[in-house]
Coordinates of C-alpha atoms in Angstrom, one line a residue:
Chain A
M144 CA 0.0 -0.3 0.1
V145 CA 1.2 3.5 -0.9
D146 CA 2.2 5.9 2.0
H147 CA -1.7 7.9 1.4
E148 CA -1.0 11.6 2.4
L149 CA -4.9 12.7 2.5
T150 CA -5.3 13.0 6.3
G151 CA -8.3 16.3 7.3
A152 CA -11.3 16.9 7.1
F153 CA -13.1 17.5 3.7
A154 CA -16.2 19.5 2.9
P155 CA -18.5 16.8 -0.2
V156 CA -18.6 20.9 -1.3
V157 CA -22.5 21.9 -1.6
T158 CA -23.0 23.4 -5.1
P159 CA -24.7 26.7 -5.5
F160 CA -27.2 27.2 -8.5
H161 CA -28.3 30.0 -10.5
A162 CA -31.7 30.6 -10.8
D163 CA -32.9 28.7 -13.6
L164 CA -30.9 26.0 -12.4
T165 CA -27.8 25.9 -13.8
P166 CA -24.4 25.9 -11.7
D167 CA -22.8 28.9 -9.8
A168 CA -19.4 28.6 -10.7
P169 CA -18.5 32.4 -9.5
R170 CA -20.4 31.2 -6.3
F171 CA -18.7 27.8 -6.7
L172 CA -15.2 28.2 -6.7
A173 CA -15.5 31.4 -4.0
H174 CA -17.0 28.8 -1.8
C175 CA -13.8 25.9 -2.8
E176 CA -11.5 28.4 -2.0
W177 CA -12.8 29.7 1.5
L178 CA -12.9 25.8 2.5
L179 CA -8.8 25.8 2.0
S180 CA -8.6 28.8 4.0
Q181 CA -10.8 27.7 5.9
G182 CA -8.0 24.5 6.6
V183 CA -10.2 21.9 4.8
G184 CA -9.9 19.5 2.0
L185 CA -12.3 19.8 -0.2
A186 CA -14.4 16.7 -1.9
P187 CA -16.6 18.2 -4.4
F188 CA -19.9 15.7 -6.4
G189 CA -20.4 14.2 -3.3
T190 CA -24.0 13.6 -2.1
N191 CA -23.9 16.8 -0.9
S192 CA -22.9 18.3 -3.9
E193 CA -26.3 16.9 -5.9
A194 CA -22.8 15.4 -7.8
N195 CA -26.3 12.8 -9.3
S196 CA -28.1 15.4 -10.0
L197 CA -25.5 16.9 -12.8
G198 CA -24.7 15.6 -15.9
L199 CA -21.3 14.6 -16.3
S200 CA -19.7 17.9 -18.2
E201 CA -21.1 20.0 -15.3
R202 CA -18.7 17.9 -13.5
M203 CA -16.1 18.3 -14.8
A204 CA -16.2 22.5 -16.3
L205 CA -16.7 22.2 -12.5
L206 CA -13.4 20.6 -11.6
D207 CA -12.0 22.4 -14.3
L208 CA -13.0 25.6 -12.8
L209 CA -11.3 24.7 -9.5
V210 CA -8.0 24.1 -11.0
D211 CA -7.8 26.3 -13.6
N212 CA -7.7 28.7 -10.8
G213 CA -4.8 27.6 -8.9
L214 CA -7.3 25.7 -6.5
D215 CA -4.6 22.8 -4.6
T216 CA -5.7 19.4 -5.8
R217 CA -3.2 18.3 -3.1
R218 CA -6.2 18.6 -1.2
M219 CA -8.7 17.3 -3.4
L220 CA -11.4 14.2 -3.1
P221 CA -13.7 14.1 -6.1
G222 CA -16.4 11.8 -6.5
T223 CA -16.4 9.8 -9.6
G224 CA -18.7 6.9 -9.3
C225 CA -21.9 7.2 -12.0
C226 CA -24.0 3.8 -12.5
S227 CA -22.2 2.9 -15.5
L228 CA -18.2 2.0 -16.4
P229 CA -17.8 4.4 -19.1
E230 CA -18.9 7.5 -17.7
T231 CA -17.4 7.0 -13.8
V232 CA -13.7 5.7 -16.1
A233 CA -14.0 9.7 -17.7
L234 CA -15.0 10.9 -14.6
T235 CA -12.1 9.4 -13.2
R236 CA -10.2 10.5 -15.9
H237 CA -10.0 13.6 -16.0
A238 CA -10.2 13.8 -12.0
V239 CA -6.7 12.0 -12.6
E240 CA -5.5 14.7 -15.4
R241 CA -6.1 17.5 -13.7
G242 CA -4.1 16.3 -10.9
C243 CA -6.3 15.3 -7.9
A244 CA -4.8 13.3 -4.4
G245 CA -7.9 10.6 -5.0
V246 CA -10.7 10.3 -6.8
L247 CA -14.1 9.1 -4.2
M248 CA -15.7 6.3 -5.9
L249 CA -19.7 5.3 -5.0
P250 CA -20.4 2.1 -6.5
P251 CA -22.3 1.1 -9.5
F252 CA -26.2 2.4 -8.0
F253 CA -28.7 1.2 -9.6
Y254 CA -29.3 -2.7 -9.6
K255 CA -29.0 -4.6 -7.0
G256 CA -28.1 -7.2 -4.6
I257 CA -25.3 -7.5 -6.1
S258 CA -22.7 -9.9 -6.4
D259 CA -18.9 -9.4 -3.7
G260 CA -18.1 -10.7 -7.1
G261 CA -19.4 -8.6 -9.8
L262 CA -18.5 -5.6 -7.4
Y263 CA -15.1 -6.3 -7.3
D264 CA -15.2 -6.5 -10.5
Y265 CA -17.0 -3.5 -11.6
Y266 CA -14.0 -1.3 -9.9
A267 CA -10.9 -3.7 -11.1
R268 CA -11.9 -2.9 -14.5
V269 CA -12.5 1.0 -14.4
I270 CA -9.2 0.4 -12.7
G271 CA -7.5 -0.8 -15.5
Q272 CA -9.5 1.2 -18.4
V273 CA -7.9 4.2 -16.7
A274 CA -4.8 2.6 -16.7
D275 CA -2.8 5.8 -15.0
A276 CA -0.6 5.0 -12.2
R277 CA -1.3 8.1 -9.9
L278 CA -5.1 7.0 -9.5
R279 CA -5.3 6.7 -5.5
L280 CA -8.9 5.6 -5.0
Y281 CA -11.4 5.8 -2.3
L282 CA -14.7 3.7 -1.9
Y283 CA -17.3 5.7 -0.9
H284 CA -19.1 3.3 1.5
I285 CA -23.4 4.7 2.0
P286 CA -25.4 1.2 1.1
A287 CA -28.7 4.0 2.6
L288 CA -28.6 5.9 -1.0
S289 CA -27.1 3.0 -3.1
G290 CA -28.4 0.4 -1.6
V291 CA -24.7 -2.4 -2.8
P292 CA -22.8 -1.8 0.5
I293 CA -19.2 -2.6 -0.5
T294 CA -18.2 -5.7 1.8
L295 CA -15.4 -6.0 3.4
P296 CA -14.2 -9.3 1.6
V297 CA -14.3 -6.8 -1.9
I298 CA -12.0 -3.8 0.5
E299 CA -10.2 -6.8 1.4
R300 CA -9.6 -8.7 -2.7
L301 CA -9.4 -4.5 -4.4
I302 CA -6.6 -3.5 -0.8
R303 CA -4.8 -7.4 -2.2
D304 CA -5.2 -6.7 -5.6
F305 CA -4.5 -3.2 -6.5
P306 CA -2.9 -1.9 -3.1
Q307 CA -1.1 1.1 -4.5
T308 CA -4.5 2.9 -6.6
V309 CA -7.5 1.5 -3.8
V310 CA -6.8 3.5 -0.7
G311 CA -8.9 4.4 1.5
I312 CA -12.3 4.7 1.9
K313 CA -15.3 6.9 3.2
D314 CA -17.6 5.1 5.2
S315 CA -21.6 6.5 5.3
S316 CA -23.0 3.8 6.2
G317 CA -23.4 5.0 10.2
D318 CA -22.8 1.8 12.0
W319 CA -19.8 2.5 14.1
N320 CA -19.4 -1.4 14.0
N321 CA -18.3 -1.5 9.8
L322 CA -16.7 1.4 11.1
N323 CA -14.4 -0.4 13.6
A324 CA -14.7 -3.6 11.6
M325 CA -12.6 -1.6 8.6
L326 CA -10.3 0.0 11.7
D327 CA -9.2 -3.9 13.1
A328 CA -9.2 -5.6 9.1
F329 CA -7.5 -2.4 7.4
S330 CA -4.1 -1.6 9.2
G331 CA -2.9 1.9 7.0
F332 CA -5.9 2.2 4.9
G333 CA -7.6 5.9 4.4
I334 CA -10.1 5.0 6.8
F335 CA -12.9 8.5 6.4
P336 CA -15.9 8.2 8.3
A337 CA -18.7 10.9 7.0
S338 CA -19.2 13.0 10.2
E339 CA -16.9 14.6 12.9
S340 CA -19.2 12.8 15.6
L341 CA -17.0 9.7 15.1
V342 CA -13.8 11.5 14.7
S343 CA -11.9 10.8 18.5
R344 CA -13.4 7.1 18.9
A345 CA -12.2 6.3 15.1
S346 CA -8.9 8.6 15.3
A347 CA -7.8 6.4 18.6
K348 CA -8.4 3.5 16.2
G349 CA -6.0 4.7 13.1
A350 CA -8.9 6.8 11.0
K351 CA -7.9 9.6 9.1
G352 CA -10.1 12.7 9.6
C353 CA -13.5 12.6 8.4
I354 CA -15.4 13.8 5.3
S355 CA -18.6 15.8 6.4
A356 CA -21.1 17.4 5.1
T357 CA -21.0 19.8 7.8
V358 CA -17.3 21.2 7.4
N359 CA -19.3 23.3 4.6
V360 CA -20.3 25.2 7.8
N361 CA -18.7 24.6 10.6
P362 CA -14.8 24.2 9.0
Q363 CA -12.4 25.7 11.2
I364 CA -14.0 23.4 14.4
I365 CA -14.1 20.3 12.6
G366 CA -10.6 20.6 11.4
R367 CA -9.2 21.4 14.6
L368 CA -11.2 18.5 16.1
C369 CA -9.0 16.3 13.5
R370 CA -6.0 17.6 13.6
E371 CA -5.9 17.9 18.1
W372 CA -8.5 15.5 18.8
A373 CA -6.6 13.1 21.4
G374 CA -4.6 17.0 22.6
D375 CA -5.6 19.0 26.0
G376 CA -8.4 20.5 24.4
G377 CA -9.8 17.0 21.5
A378 CA -13.0 16.6 24.4
A379 CA -14.2 20.2 24.3
L380 CA -13.7 20.0 20.0
Q381 CA -15.5 17.5 20.0
A382 CA -18.3 18.3 22.0
Q383 CA -18.4 21.7 19.6
A384 CA -19.0 20.3 16.5
D385 CA -21.3 17.3 17.6
A386 CA -23.5 20.2 19.4
V387 CA -23.3 22.0 15.7
R388 CA -24.2 18.5 13.4
S389 CA -26.7 18.2 16.0
I390 CA -28.9 20.2 14.6
V391 CA -28.0 20.4 11.9
Q392 CA -28.3 16.5 11.2
S393 CA -32.2 17.4 12.3
Y394 CA -32.6 18.5 8.6
P395 CA -33.2 17.2 5.4
M396 CA -28.8 17.7 5.5
I397 CA -28.5 19.8 1.6
P398 CA -31.0 22.4 1.7
A399 CA -30.4 22.6 5.6
L400 CA -26.1 23.3 4.2
K401 CA -27.3 25.8 2.1
A402 CA -29.6 27.2 4.2
V403 CA -27.3 28.0 6.7
L404 CA -24.8 29.2 3.8
A405 CA -27.7 31.6 2.6
S406 CA -28.6 33.7 5.7
H407 CA -24.9 32.9 6.8
R408 CA -24.2 35.3 3.7
D409 CA -27.0 37.3 3.3
D410 CA -27.0 35.0 -0.4
P411 CA -31.1 33.9 -0.4
S412 CA -29.8 32.1 -4.2
W413 CA -27.7 29.9 -1.5
S414 CA -30.9 27.9 -0.8
R415 CA -31.8 26.4 -4.5
V416 CA -31.6 22.8 -4.4
R417 CA -31.3 21.4 -7.9
P418 CA -35.0 19.0 -8.4
P419 CA -36.1 16.3 -6.5
L420 CA -34.7 18.2 -3.5
T421 CA -36.3 20.5 -2.1
P422 CA -35.4 23.9 0.0
L423 CA -36.5 24.5 3.6
S424 CA -39.6 25.3 4.4
D425 CA -39.6 29.2 5.5
E426 CA -40.4 27.2 9.7
Q427 CA -37.6 24.9 8.7
H428 CA -34.9 27.8 7.9
E429 CA -35.3 29.7 10.8
R430 CA -36.0 27.6 13.1
L431 CA -32.6 25.2 12.0
L432 CA -31.1 29.4 12.2
A433 CA -32.4 30.2 15.6
Q434 CA -31.2 26.3 17.4
L435 CA -27.7 27.1 15.8
A436 CA -27.4 30.4 17.8
A437 CA -28.3 29.6 20.1
C438 CA -25.9 27.0 20.2
G439 CA -23.3 30.0 19.2
F440 CA -22.6 29.2 15.9
A441 CA -21.7 31.5 14.2
L442 CA -19.7 31.2 9.7
P443 CA -15.8 31.7 9.7
G444 CA -15.5 34.9 8.2
Chain B
M53 CA -55.1 13.5 -22.7
V54 CA -54.5 12.6 -26.1
D55 CA -54.9 9.3 -27.6
H56 CA -52.2 7.8 -26.7
E57 CA -51.1 4.9 -29.3
L58 CA -48.8 2.6 -27.6
T59 CA -50.9 -0.9 -27.4
G60 CA -49.9 -4.9 -26.3
A61 CA -46.0 -6.5 -26.2
F62 CA -43.3 -4.2 -25.7
A63 CA -39.4 -5.5 -24.7
P64 CA -36.7 -3.7 -22.8
V65 CA -34.7 -5.2 -25.1
V66 CA -31.6 -7.2 -23.5
T67 CA -27.9 -5.2 -24.4
P68 CA -25.8 -7.1 -26.2
F69 CA -21.8 -7.0 -25.8
H70 CA -18.4 -7.3 -27.5
A71 CA -15.3 -8.9 -25.7
D72 CA -14.0 -5.8 -24.1
L73 CA -17.5 -5.1 -23.8
T74 CA -18.5 -2.4 -25.6
P75 CA -22.1 -2.9 -27.1
D76 CA -22.8 -5.0 -29.5
A77 CA -24.5 -3.2 -32.8
P78 CA -25.1 -5.6 -35.2
R79 CA -26.4 -8.2 -33.0
F80 CA -29.2 -5.0 -30.4
L81 CA -30.1 -4.2 -34.8
A82 CA -30.8 -8.0 -34.9
H83 CA -33.0 -8.4 -32.3
C84 CA -34.3 -6.0 -32.0
E85 CA -35.6 -6.5 -35.6
W86 CA -36.3 -9.8 -34.8
L87 CA -38.9 -8.7 -32.0
L88 CA -40.2 -6.6 -34.1
S89 CA -41.1 -9.1 -36.7
Q90 CA -42.5 -11.4 -34.0
G91 CA -45.0 -8.4 -33.5
V92 CA -44.1 -6.6 -30.1
G93 CA -42.4 -3.4 -30.5
L94 CA -39.5 -2.2 -28.1
A95 CA -38.5 -0.6 -24.7
P96 CA -35.2 -0.3 -24.9
F97 CA -32.5 1.4 -22.5
G98 CA -34.9 -0.4 -19.8
T99 CA -34.0 -2.3 -16.4
N100 CA -32.9 -5.1 -18.6
S101 CA -31.1 -3.2 -21.6
E102 CA -28.6 -2.3 -18.3
A103 CA -29.1 1.1 -18.9
N104 CA -27.5 2.3 -15.9
S105 CA -24.4 0.5 -17.1
L106 CA -24.5 3.0 -20.4
G107 CA -23.0 5.8 -20.9
L108 CA -25.1 8.2 -22.5
S109 CA -23.6 8.6 -25.6
E110 CA -23.8 4.5 -26.2
R111 CA -27.9 4.8 -25.6
M112 CA -27.4 8.2 -28.0
A113 CA -26.3 5.9 -30.9
L114 CA -27.7 2.8 -30.1
L115 CA -30.7 4.5 -30.8
D116 CA -29.8 6.2 -33.7
L117 CA -28.7 3.0 -35.0
L118 CA -32.1 1.1 -35.1
V119 CA -33.9 4.4 -36.3
D120 CA -31.1 4.8 -38.9
N121 CA -31.7 1.4 -39.7
G122 CA -35.2 2.2 -40.3
L123 CA -37.2 0.1 -37.3
D124 CA -40.5 1.0 -36.6
T125 CA -40.0 4.5 -34.5
R126 CA -44.4 4.4 -33.6
R127 CA -43.7 1.1 -32.1
M128 CA -40.5 2.1 -29.8
L129 CA -40.3 3.2 -26.0
P130 CA -36.7 3.5 -24.9
G131 CA -36.1 4.9 -21.1
T132 CA -35.1 7.8 -20.3
G133 CA -34.9 8.1 -17.2
C134 CA -31.6 9.3 -15.4
C135 CA -30.9 10.6 -11.6
S136 CA -29.6 14.2 -13.4
L137 CA -31.8 16.5 -15.1
P138 CA -29.9 18.0 -18.0
E139 CA -29.3 14.4 -19.0
T140 CA -32.8 13.2 -18.8
V141 CA -33.6 16.1 -21.8
A142 CA -30.6 15.3 -23.6
L143 CA -32.0 11.8 -23.7
T144 CA -35.8 12.7 -24.3
R145 CA -35.1 14.7 -26.6
H146 CA -33.4 13.1 -28.1
A147 CA -36.0 10.4 -28.8
V148 CA -38.5 12.7 -29.2
E149 CA -36.4 14.5 -32.2
R150 CA -36.2 10.8 -33.1
G151 CA -39.4 10.4 -34.1
C152 CA -39.9 7.4 -30.5
A153 CA -43.4 7.4 -30.1
G154 CA -42.9 7.4 -26.3
V155 CA -40.6 7.1 -23.6
L156 CA -40.3 5.5 -21.0
M157 CA -38.4 8.1 -18.3
L158 CA -37.4 6.6 -13.8
P159 CA -37.7 8.9 -11.7
P160 CA -33.7 10.3 -10.6
F161 CA -32.7 7.8 -8.6
F162 CA -30.0 8.2 -5.7
Y163 CA -31.9 9.9 -3.0
K164 CA -34.1 8.7 -1.3
G165 CA -37.2 10.0 0.6
I166 CA -37.6 11.9 -1.5
S167 CA -41.0 14.4 -2.0
D168 CA -44.1 14.1 -3.5
G169 CA -43.3 17.7 -4.5
G170 CA -39.8 17.3 -5.3
L171 CA -40.4 14.6 -8.0
Y172 CA -43.4 16.4 -9.6
D173 CA -40.9 19.4 -10.2
Y174 CA -37.8 17.3 -11.5
Y175 CA -40.6 16.2 -14.3
A176 CA -42.5 19.0 -15.0
R177 CA -39.0 20.8 -16.0
V178 CA -38.0 17.7 -17.8
I179 CA -41.2 18.1 -19.9
G180 CA -40.4 21.8 -19.8
Q181 CA -36.8 21.7 -20.8
V182 CA -37.4 19.4 -23.9
A183 CA -40.5 22.1 -24.9
D184 CA -41.5 19.7 -27.3
A185 CA -45.3 18.7 -27.9
R186 CA -44.8 16.1 -29.4
L187 CA -43.1 14.2 -26.2
R188 CA -45.1 11.5 -24.7
L189 CA -44.1 10.8 -21.9
Y190 CA -44.8 7.3 -20.0
L191 CA -43.4 7.1 -16.1
Y192 CA -41.1 4.5 -14.7
H193 CA -42.6 3.0 -11.5
I194 CA -39.9 -0.1 -9.8
P195 CA -39.5 1.4 -6.1
A196 CA -37.4 -1.8 -5.3
L197 CA -34.6 -0.4 -7.9
S198 CA -34.7 3.6 -8.0
G199 CA -36.5 3.4 -4.7
V200 CA -37.8 6.6 -5.2
P201 CA -42.0 5.4 -5.2
I202 CA -43.9 7.8 -8.1
T203 CA -47.1 7.8 -6.3
L204 CA -50.5 8.0 -7.3
P205 CA -50.9 12.2 -6.0
V206 CA -47.4 12.8 -8.4
I207 CA -49.1 11.3 -11.1
E208 CA -52.5 12.9 -10.8
R209 CA -50.8 15.9 -10.8
L210 CA -48.9 15.1 -13.7
I211 CA -51.6 14.0 -15.5
R212 CA -53.8 17.4 -14.5
D213 CA -50.7 19.1 -15.9
F214 CA -48.9 17.9 -18.6
P215 CA -52.8 15.4 -19.9
Q216 CA -51.4 16.4 -23.9
T217 CA -48.1 14.5 -23.1
V218 CA -48.0 12.1 -19.2
V219 CA -49.6 9.3 -21.2
G220 CA -49.4 6.9 -19.3
I221 CA -47.2 4.1 -16.7
K222 CA -44.7 0.9 -16.9
D223 CA -45.8 -0.7 -12.9
S224 CA -42.8 -2.4 -11.8
S225 CA -44.1 -3.0 -8.3
G226 CA -45.1 -6.6 -8.6
D227 CA -47.9 -5.5 -6.5
W228 CA -51.7 -5.6 -7.3
N229 CA -52.5 -3.2 -5.0
N230 CA -50.6 -0.8 -6.3
L231 CA -51.0 -1.3 -9.8
N232 CA -55.8 -2.2 -9.2
A233 CA -55.1 2.0 -7.3
M234 CA -54.2 3.2 -10.7
L235 CA -57.1 1.2 -13.0
D236 CA -59.6 3.0 -11.0
A237 CA -58.1 6.0 -10.6
F238 CA -57.1 6.8 -14.0
S239 CA -58.7 5.2 -16.2
G240 CA -57.7 5.5 -20.3
F241 CA -53.9 5.9 -19.0
G242 CA -51.3 3.7 -20.6
I243 CA -50.7 1.5 -17.9
F244 CA -48.2 -1.9 -19.0
P245 CA -48.2 -3.5 -16.1
A246 CA -44.0 -5.7 -16.0
S247 CA -44.6 -8.9 -16.1
E248 CA -47.4 -10.9 -18.8
S249 CA -48.2 -12.9 -15.6
L250 CA -51.1 -10.2 -14.8
V251 CA -51.6 -9.0 -18.5
S252 CA -55.1 -11.1 -18.4
R253 CA -56.8 -9.6 -14.8
A254 CA -55.1 -6.2 -16.4
S255 CA -56.6 -6.0 -19.0
A256 CA -60.2 -6.5 -18.0
K257 CA -59.4 -3.3 -15.8
G258 CA -58.3 -1.0 -19.4
A259 CA -54.1 -1.7 -19.2
K260 CA -53.0 -1.6 -22.5
G261 CA -50.3 -4.8 -22.2
C262 CA -46.7 -5.2 -21.0
I263 CA -43.4 -4.1 -20.1
S264 CA -41.6 -7.1 -20.0
A265 CA -38.1 -9.2 -19.3
T266 CA -39.5 -11.9 -21.3
V267 CA -40.8 -10.9 -24.1
N268 CA -37.3 -10.9 -24.8
V269 CA -37.4 -14.8 -25.4
N270 CA -40.4 -15.2 -25.3
P271 CA -42.6 -12.2 -28.0
Q272 CA -45.1 -14.1 -30.0
I273 CA -47.1 -15.8 -27.0
I274 CA -47.1 -12.5 -25.5
G275 CA -47.8 -10.6 -28.3
R276 CA -51.3 -12.7 -28.3
L277 CA -52.0 -12.6 -24.9
C278 CA -51.3 -9.1 -25.1
R279 CA -54.2 -9.0 -28.2
E280 CA -55.8 -11.9 -27.0
W281 CA -56.6 -12.4 -23.4
A282 CA -60.8 -11.4 -23.8
G283 CA -61.3 -14.2 -26.7
D284 CA -61.5 -18.7 -26.5
G285 CA -57.7 -19.2 -25.7
G286 CA -56.9 -16.4 -23.7
A287 CA -56.6 -19.0 -20.3
A288 CA -54.2 -21.1 -22.6
L289 CA -51.6 -18.0 -23.7
Q290 CA -52.1 -16.6 -20.3
A291 CA -51.0 -20.8 -18.8
Q292 CA -48.3 -20.9 -21.7
A293 CA -46.9 -17.2 -20.8
D294 CA -46.5 -18.0 -17.0
A295 CA -44.9 -20.7 -17.8
V296 CA -41.9 -19.6 -18.9
R297 CA -42.6 -16.6 -17.3
S298 CA -42.3 -18.1 -13.6
I299 CA -39.2 -21.1 -14.7
V300 CA -37.3 -17.4 -16.3
Q301 CA -38.1 -15.2 -13.1
S302 CA -36.8 -17.7 -10.8
Y303 CA -33.0 -16.5 -11.7
P304 CA -31.2 -13.5 -12.1
M305 CA -33.3 -12.3 -14.9
I306 CA -30.7 -10.3 -17.3
P307 CA -27.9 -13.0 -17.1
A308 CA -31.0 -15.6 -17.9
L309 CA -33.1 -14.1 -20.5
K310 CA -29.2 -12.9 -22.5
A311 CA -28.2 -17.0 -21.4
V312 CA -31.3 -18.2 -23.2
L313 CA -30.7 -16.3 -26.3
A314 CA -27.6 -17.3 -26.3
S315 CA -28.0 -21.4 -25.9
H316 CA -31.0 -21.1 -28.7
R317 CA -28.7 -19.1 -31.0
D318 CA -25.9 -21.3 -30.1
D319 CA -24.0 -17.8 -30.3
P320 CA -22.5 -17.7 -26.4
S321 CA -21.8 -13.9 -27.3
W322 CA -24.5 -12.7 -25.8
S323 CA -24.2 -14.4 -22.1
R324 CA -22.7 -11.3 -21.3
V325 CA -23.8 -8.8 -19.4
R326 CA -21.8 -5.5 -17.8
P327 CA -20.4 -4.5 -14.6
P328 CA -21.8 -5.2 -11.6
L329 CA -23.7 -8.0 -13.0
T330 CA -22.7 -11.2 -13.3
P331 CA -23.2 -14.0 -15.9
L332 CA -25.2 -17.4 -14.2
S333 CA -22.6 -19.9 -13.8
D334 CA -23.0 -23.3 -15.8
E335 CA -25.4 -25.3 -13.5
Q336 CA -27.9 -22.1 -13.3
H337 CA -27.3 -21.6 -17.8
E338 CA -28.2 -25.5 -17.2
R339 CA -30.8 -25.8 -15.4
L340 CA -32.2 -22.5 -16.3
L341 CA -31.6 -24.9 -20.0
A342 CA -33.4 -28.0 -18.9
Q343 CA -36.2 -26.7 -17.2
L344 CA -37.7 -24.6 -20.4
A345 CA -37.3 -27.3 -22.4
A346 CA -39.0 -29.2 -20.2
C347 CA -41.5 -26.5 -21.0
G348 CA -41.2 -27.1 -23.9
F349 CA -40.1 -23.8 -24.4
A350 CA -38.5 -23.5 -27.8
L351 CA -37.2 -20.0 -29.3
P352 CA -39.1 -18.6 -32.6
G353 CA -37.1 -18.7 -35.7

């Protein structure tokens, strides 16, 4: 296994839209620059980015925008997993060619009841067709949305056969037992829980940080938590991070994140989501802001 | 509501692949020509077509192949539903421009727990962006794979607001109660169950035929069943169709259909599937053929 370099907090970057619901490139770029300035990495085109509501060409154009503007590709982990082999290969090859440190790859998620052999074969073929030694692949385990769990035997076989390439996983199962089993089984693997609420517990067993929705609005605290969880202030940071997380995740996550950005930046256009998602209701939006204010939340400048 | 013209049996056309897993255009064309010659319609790029394992450009090229070769577009109902609005619009516009009688549209299927309002908005925006009076849209209800049910209130609202456009639905729920409720609620709507096993029962209540996987291998019987279910021989046709269906559906459907075509055409290349699917095992393949032979099945010439 290579010594991969991705550690710390990563934001699955939310995607702003114009009124006609085309991607808002200037706001996207500005949000990514702001996240990097807060000390966290970028995982654009994830679940919270509405990546699967974007077309292939939109995804490539937004990644090009970041790279062409000089944002640090060593801190970029774009999502590239589609339902189809050729589209996953196309996005992955593009990310590698643009210099991204890694890619985060959903399993193909339309068919259900997929065998371990079929899932292994899919990933193996993607790697074979991308055919680039620079590829660093992070698996994306999110069974509640994909319906296709990435099982431990599949992970083990991929690590064994592609030790230089398959270097990590994001675990969005929300299941400590699954995360714990991976941490026990795959020492040195780049394991990232999907919530900062697990950072202290998982980092103590070797996790590398987190890739979490709420990094979009709480990057400083979560970034510090990923670096300082073991220090004297670790417990306090964990508690601060948990307080914000527990409020935000009690709403539909994507519109809630966008509502926070819209309000704290006084920029209502951030509230837009692509269908089939819907924005928070006005009542939800106000209640969310009030709850965050009550716990002392402020969007960092 | 317009008087839509699609009735009878439609095959969600299975997609053949070359050894490198690129689509096999000549075999695809020949299979489609054969299906039409058997008196059934074409619903290419459905679940059984491995449509979601194909890229956008592959899907468009295969549809162009059929149209450029003069196959009857009045009997074509290609699948065009993707996760993203722009890709669904692109495929739908292409199908309409090529003259297809209708399109069969999955809901966006990555996000789960979608509200009725969000799902309605998605379909309404697709229709608005395609902006073509020729569009005839059939909804595709397949909750076990999409995870996004198309509820009766969504259907009702779409029919009300787009009566010339939203003209039917394929119900792959396998749930008679759901099919029955739609037949009761939406008189004159183009309702197609996803299995020939429901044809007699559903047609008696106004269903228009079926769009069924097994039409790929049993087109004559299922086509006749859709036309003659109410006649003297209707019960016998239903029983003949059921016998084949019950055997094939006891295996993973897509590799089973391909195994039947591979063996009965003495053309092993038909067995190929794209990952994450896997072919039948040799043991499964042999058992399937033996069971079909025992019930007198032969692929029509």
